[in-house]
PDB file of C-alpha atoms in Angstrom:
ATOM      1  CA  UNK A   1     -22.735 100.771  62.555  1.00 52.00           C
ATOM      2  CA  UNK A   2     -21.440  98.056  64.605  1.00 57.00           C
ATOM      3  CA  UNK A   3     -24.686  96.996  65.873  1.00 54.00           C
ATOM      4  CA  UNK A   4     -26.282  96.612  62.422  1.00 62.00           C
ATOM      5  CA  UNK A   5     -23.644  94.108  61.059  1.00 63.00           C
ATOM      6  CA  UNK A   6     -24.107  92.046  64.483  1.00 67.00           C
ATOM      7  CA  UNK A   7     -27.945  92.689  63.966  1.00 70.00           C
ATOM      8  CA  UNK A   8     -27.281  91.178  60.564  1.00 70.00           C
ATOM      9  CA  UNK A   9     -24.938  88.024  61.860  1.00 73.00           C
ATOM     10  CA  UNK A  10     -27.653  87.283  64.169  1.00 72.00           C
ATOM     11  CA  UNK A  11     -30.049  86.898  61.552  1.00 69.00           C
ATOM     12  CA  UNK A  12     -28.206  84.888  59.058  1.00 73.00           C
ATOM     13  CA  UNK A  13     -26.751  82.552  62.120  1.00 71.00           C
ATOM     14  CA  UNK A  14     -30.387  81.982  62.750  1.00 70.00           C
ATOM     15  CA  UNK A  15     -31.694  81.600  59.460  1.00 70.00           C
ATOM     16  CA  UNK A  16     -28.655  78.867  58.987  1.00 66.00           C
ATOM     17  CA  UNK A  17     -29.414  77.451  62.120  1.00 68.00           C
ATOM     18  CA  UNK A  18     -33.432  76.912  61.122  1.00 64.00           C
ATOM     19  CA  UNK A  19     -32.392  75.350  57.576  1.00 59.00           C
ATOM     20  CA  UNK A  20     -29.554  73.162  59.031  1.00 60.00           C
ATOM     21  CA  UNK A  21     -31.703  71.555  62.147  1.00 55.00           C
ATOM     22  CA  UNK A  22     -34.836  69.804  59.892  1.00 53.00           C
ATOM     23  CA  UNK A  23     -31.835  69.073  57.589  1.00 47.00           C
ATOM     24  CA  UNK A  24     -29.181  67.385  59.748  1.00 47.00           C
ATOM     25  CA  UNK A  25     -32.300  65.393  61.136  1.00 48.00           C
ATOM     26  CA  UNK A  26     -33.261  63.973  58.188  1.00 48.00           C
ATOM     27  CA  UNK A  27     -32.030  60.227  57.242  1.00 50.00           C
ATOM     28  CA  UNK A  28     -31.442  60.543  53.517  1.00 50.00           C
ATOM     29  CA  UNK A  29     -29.403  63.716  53.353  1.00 50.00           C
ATOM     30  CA  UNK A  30     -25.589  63.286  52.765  1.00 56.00           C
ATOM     31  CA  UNK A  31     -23.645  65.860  54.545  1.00 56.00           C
ATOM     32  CA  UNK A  32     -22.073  67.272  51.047  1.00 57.00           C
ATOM     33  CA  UNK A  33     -25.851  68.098  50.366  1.00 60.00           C
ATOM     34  CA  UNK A  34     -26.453  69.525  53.813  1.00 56.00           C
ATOM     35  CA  UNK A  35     -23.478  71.820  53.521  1.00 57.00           C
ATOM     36  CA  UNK A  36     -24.419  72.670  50.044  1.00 61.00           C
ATOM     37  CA  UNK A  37     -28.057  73.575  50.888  1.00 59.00           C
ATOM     38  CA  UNK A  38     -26.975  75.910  54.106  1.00 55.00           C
ATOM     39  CA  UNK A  39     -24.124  77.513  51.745  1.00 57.00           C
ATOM     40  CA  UNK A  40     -26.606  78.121  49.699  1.00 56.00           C
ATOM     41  CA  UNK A  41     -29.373  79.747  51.753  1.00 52.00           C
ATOM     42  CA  UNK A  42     -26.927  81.165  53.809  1.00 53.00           C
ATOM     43  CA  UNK A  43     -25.755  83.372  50.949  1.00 53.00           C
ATOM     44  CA  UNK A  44     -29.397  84.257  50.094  1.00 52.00           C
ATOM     45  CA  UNK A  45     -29.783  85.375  53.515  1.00 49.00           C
ATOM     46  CA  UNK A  46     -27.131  87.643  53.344  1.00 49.00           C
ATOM     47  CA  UNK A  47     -27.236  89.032  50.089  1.00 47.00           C
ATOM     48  CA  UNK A  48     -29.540  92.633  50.379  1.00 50.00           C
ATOM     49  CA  UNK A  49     -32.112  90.857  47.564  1.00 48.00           C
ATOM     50  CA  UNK A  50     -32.847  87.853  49.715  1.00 47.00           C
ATOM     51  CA  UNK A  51     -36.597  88.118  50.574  1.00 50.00           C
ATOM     52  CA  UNK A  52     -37.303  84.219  52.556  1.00 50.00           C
ATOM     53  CA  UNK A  53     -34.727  81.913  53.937  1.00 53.00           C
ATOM     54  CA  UNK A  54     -37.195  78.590  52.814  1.00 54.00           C
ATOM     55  CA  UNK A  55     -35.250  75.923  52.131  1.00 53.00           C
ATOM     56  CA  UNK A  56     -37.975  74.927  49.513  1.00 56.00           C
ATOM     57  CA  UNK A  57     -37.205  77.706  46.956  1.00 58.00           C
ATOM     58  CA  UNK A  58     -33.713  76.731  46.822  1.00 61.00           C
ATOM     59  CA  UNK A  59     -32.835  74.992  43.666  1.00 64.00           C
ATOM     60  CA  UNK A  60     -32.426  71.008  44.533  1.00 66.00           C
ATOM     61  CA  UNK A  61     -28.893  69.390  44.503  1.00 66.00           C
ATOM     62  CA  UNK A  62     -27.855  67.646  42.189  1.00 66.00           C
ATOM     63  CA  UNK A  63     -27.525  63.962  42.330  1.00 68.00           C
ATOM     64  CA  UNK A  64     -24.388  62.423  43.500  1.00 69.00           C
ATOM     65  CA  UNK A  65     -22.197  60.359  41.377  1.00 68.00           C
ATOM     66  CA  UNK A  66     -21.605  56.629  42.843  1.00 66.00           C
ATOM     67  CA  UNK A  67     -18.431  55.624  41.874  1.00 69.00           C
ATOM     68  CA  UNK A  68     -17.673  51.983  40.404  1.00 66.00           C
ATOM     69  CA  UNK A  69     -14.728  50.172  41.974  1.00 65.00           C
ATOM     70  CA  UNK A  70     -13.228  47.546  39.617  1.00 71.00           C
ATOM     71  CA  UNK A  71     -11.897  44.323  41.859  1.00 79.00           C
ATOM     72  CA  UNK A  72      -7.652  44.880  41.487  1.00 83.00           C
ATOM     73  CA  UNK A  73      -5.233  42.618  41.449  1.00 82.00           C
ATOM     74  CA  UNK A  74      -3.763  41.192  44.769  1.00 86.00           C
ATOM     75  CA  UNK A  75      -0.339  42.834  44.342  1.00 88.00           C
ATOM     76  CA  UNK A  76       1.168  39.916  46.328  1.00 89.00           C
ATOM     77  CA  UNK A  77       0.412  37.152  44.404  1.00 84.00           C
ATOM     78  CA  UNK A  78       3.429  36.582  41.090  1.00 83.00           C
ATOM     79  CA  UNK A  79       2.648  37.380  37.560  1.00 80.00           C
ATOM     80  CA  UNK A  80       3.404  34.193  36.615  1.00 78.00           C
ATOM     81  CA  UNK A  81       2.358  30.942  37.753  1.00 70.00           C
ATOM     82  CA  UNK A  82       4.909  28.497  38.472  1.00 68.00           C
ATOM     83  CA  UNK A  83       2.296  25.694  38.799  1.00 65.00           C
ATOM     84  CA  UNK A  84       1.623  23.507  35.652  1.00 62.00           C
ATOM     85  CA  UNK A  85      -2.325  23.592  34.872  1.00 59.00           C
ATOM     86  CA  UNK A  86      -3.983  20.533  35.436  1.00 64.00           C
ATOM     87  CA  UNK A  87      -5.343  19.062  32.600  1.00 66.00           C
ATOM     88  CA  UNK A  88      -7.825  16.348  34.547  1.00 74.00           C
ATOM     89  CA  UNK A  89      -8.744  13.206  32.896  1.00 86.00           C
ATOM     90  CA  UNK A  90      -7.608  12.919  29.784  1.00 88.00           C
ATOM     91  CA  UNK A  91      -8.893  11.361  26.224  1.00 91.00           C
ATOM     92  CA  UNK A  92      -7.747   7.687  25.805  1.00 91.00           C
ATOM     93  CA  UNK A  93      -5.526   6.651  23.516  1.00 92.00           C
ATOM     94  CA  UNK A  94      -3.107   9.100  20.638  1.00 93.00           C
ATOM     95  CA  UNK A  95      -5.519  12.163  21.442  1.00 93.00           C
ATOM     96  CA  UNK A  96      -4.444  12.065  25.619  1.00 93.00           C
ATOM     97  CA  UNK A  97      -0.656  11.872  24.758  1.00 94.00           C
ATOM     98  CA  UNK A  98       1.195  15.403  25.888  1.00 93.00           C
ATOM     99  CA  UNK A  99       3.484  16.235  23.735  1.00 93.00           C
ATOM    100  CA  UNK A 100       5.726  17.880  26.992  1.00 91.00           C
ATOM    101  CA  UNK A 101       5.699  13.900  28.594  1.00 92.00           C
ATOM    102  CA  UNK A 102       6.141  11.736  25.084  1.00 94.00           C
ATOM    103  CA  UNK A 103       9.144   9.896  25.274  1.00 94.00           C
ATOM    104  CA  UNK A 104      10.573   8.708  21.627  1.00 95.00           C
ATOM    105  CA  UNK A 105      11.924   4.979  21.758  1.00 94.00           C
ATOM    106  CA  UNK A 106      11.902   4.500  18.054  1.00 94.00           C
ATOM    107  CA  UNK A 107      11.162   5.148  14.302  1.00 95.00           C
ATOM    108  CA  UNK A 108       9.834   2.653  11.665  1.00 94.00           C
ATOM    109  CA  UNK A 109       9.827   3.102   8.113  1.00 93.00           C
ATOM    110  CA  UNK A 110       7.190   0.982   6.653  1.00 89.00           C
ATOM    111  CA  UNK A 111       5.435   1.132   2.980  1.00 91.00           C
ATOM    112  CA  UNK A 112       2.500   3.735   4.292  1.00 89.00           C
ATOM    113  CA  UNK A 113       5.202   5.820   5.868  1.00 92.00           C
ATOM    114  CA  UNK A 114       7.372   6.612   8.805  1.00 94.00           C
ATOM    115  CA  UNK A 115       5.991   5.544  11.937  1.00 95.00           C
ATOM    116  CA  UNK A 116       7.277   6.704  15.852  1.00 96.00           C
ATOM    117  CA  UNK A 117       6.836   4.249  18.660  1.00 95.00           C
ATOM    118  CA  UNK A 118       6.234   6.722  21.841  1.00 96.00           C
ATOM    119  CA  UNK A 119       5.400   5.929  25.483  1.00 95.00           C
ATOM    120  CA  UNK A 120       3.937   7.990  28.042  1.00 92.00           C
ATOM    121  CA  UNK A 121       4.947   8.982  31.495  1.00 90.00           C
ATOM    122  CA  UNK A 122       3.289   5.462  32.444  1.00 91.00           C
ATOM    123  CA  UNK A 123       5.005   3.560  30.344  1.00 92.00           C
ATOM    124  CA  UNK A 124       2.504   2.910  27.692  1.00 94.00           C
ATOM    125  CA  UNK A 125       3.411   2.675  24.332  1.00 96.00           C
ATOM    126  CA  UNK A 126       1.977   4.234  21.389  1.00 96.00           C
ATOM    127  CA  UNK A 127       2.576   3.874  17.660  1.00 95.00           C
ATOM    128  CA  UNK A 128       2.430   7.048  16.027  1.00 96.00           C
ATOM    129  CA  UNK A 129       2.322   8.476  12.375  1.00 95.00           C
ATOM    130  CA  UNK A 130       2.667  11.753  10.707  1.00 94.00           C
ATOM    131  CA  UNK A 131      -0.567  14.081  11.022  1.00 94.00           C
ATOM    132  CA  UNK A 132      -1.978  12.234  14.202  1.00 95.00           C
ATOM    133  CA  UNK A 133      -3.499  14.749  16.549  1.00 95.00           C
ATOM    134  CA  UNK A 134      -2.475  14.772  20.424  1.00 95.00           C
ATOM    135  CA  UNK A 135      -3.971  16.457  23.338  1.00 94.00           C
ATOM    136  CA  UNK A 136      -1.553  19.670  22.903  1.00 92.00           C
ATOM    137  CA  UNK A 137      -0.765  19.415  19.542  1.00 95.00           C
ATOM    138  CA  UNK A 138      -0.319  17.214  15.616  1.00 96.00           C
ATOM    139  CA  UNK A 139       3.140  15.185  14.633  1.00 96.00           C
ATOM    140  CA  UNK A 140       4.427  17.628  12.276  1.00 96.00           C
ATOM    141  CA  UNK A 141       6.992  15.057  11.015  1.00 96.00           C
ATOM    142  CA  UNK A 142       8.780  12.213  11.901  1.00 96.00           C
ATOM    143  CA  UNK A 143      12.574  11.103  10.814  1.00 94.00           C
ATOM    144  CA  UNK A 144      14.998   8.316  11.188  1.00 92.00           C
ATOM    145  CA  UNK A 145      16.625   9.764  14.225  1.00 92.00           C
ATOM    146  CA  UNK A 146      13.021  11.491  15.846  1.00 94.00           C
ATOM    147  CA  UNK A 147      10.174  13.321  15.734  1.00 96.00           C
ATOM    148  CA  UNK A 148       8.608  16.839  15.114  1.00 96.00           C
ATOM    149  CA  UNK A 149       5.940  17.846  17.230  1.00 96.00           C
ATOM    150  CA  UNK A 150       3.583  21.115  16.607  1.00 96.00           C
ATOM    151  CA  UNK A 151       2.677  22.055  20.025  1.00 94.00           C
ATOM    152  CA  UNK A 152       0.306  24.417  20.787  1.00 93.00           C
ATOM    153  CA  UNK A 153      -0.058  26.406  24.348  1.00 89.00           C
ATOM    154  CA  UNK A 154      -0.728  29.367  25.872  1.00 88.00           C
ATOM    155  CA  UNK A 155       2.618  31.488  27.860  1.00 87.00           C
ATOM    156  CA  UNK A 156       2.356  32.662  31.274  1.00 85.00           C
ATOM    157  CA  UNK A 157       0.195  35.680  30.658  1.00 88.00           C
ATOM    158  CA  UNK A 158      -2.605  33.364  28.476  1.00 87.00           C
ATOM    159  CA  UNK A 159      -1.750  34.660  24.947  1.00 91.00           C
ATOM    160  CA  UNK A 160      -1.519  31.551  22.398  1.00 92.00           C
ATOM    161  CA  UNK A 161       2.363  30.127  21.539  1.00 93.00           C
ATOM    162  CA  UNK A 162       2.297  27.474  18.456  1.00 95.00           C
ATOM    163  CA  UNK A 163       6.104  26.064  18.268  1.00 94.00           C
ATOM    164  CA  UNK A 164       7.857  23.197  17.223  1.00 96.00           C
ATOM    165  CA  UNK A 165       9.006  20.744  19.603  1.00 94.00           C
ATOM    166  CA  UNK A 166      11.706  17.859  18.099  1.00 94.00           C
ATOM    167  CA  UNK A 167      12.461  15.165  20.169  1.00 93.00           C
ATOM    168  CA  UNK A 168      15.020  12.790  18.953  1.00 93.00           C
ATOM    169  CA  UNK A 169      15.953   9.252  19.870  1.00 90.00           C
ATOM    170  CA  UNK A 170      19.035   9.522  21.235  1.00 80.00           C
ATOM    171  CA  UNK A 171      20.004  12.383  23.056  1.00 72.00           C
ATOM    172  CA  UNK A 172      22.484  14.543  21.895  1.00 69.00           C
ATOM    173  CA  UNK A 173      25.235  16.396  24.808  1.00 67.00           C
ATOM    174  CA  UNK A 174      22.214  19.465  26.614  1.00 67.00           C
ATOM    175  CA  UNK A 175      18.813  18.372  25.217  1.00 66.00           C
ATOM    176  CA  UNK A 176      16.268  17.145  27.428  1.00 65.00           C
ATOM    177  CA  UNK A 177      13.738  14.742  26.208  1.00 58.00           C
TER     178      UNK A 177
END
């Protein structure tokens, strides 16, 4: 009895070993398919029904699945920027004016309407009136002590903010102009 189940481990170590060699030697098997083919005929070889150990007859693996990595994000670097986008060169004239830099030195009323002188962060003065478009924005309205801005951005994460932005001639105690 004992010598006809080492008879039988003999024979399926050396059917194994016959399918394994030509396949371990071959450039385009994967080892998952390697091990799946000799699992395979080495359970034909044992079962009592198994008539040829040919690798051929064996049903062919099926294809492997290449998985997709999607780039992450660099855990390291912060959620938010604290660096102000750069805007490059800007349109001349009203349409270049940031509403975040606009500094209010006066209002006019005159027969068209109210008018705002405003200078920039260079010192250059602009004459303003109620609709005008800016780079970041439209003067919503403007009164005898300032001006209403309509400023449009984007927050930290990139989603669109519209809000309104007063700035006033003179400065009451806590705003910032």
């Amino acid at each position: 009895m004992k010598l006809a189940k080492s008879s039988v481990m003999v024979w399926a170590v050396l059917a194994l070993s016959s399918v394994i060699t030509p396949v371990a030697g071959a450039q385009s098997a994967s080892p998952k398919n390697a091990a799946r083919k000799a699992k395979a005929v080495s359970s034909k070889t044992t079962a009592p029904a198994a008539h040829s150990a040919d690798p051929s007859t064996s049903a062919p693996a099926p294809p492997m699945k290449s998985e997709v990595v999607a780039a992450k994000r660099d855990p390291f670097q912060p959620l938010v920027s604290d660096t102000k986008p750069s805007h490059g060169p800007l349109p001349p004239g009203k349409a270049g004016l940031i509403i975040g830099t606009v500094h209010v030195d006066g209002t006019v009323k005159s027969p068209g309407g109210m008018m705002a002188v405003v200078s920039n962060e260079e010192r250059r003065v602009y004459f303003i009136r109620e609709g005008d478009k800016l780079y970041d924005g439209d003067v919503e309205k403007i009164g005898l002590d300032g001006v209403t801005f309509k400023e449009n951005s984007k927050d930290a994460f990139g989603k669109p903010v519209e809000r309104m932005v007063t700035k006033r001639i003179y400065q009451s105690a806590g705003e910032q102009q």
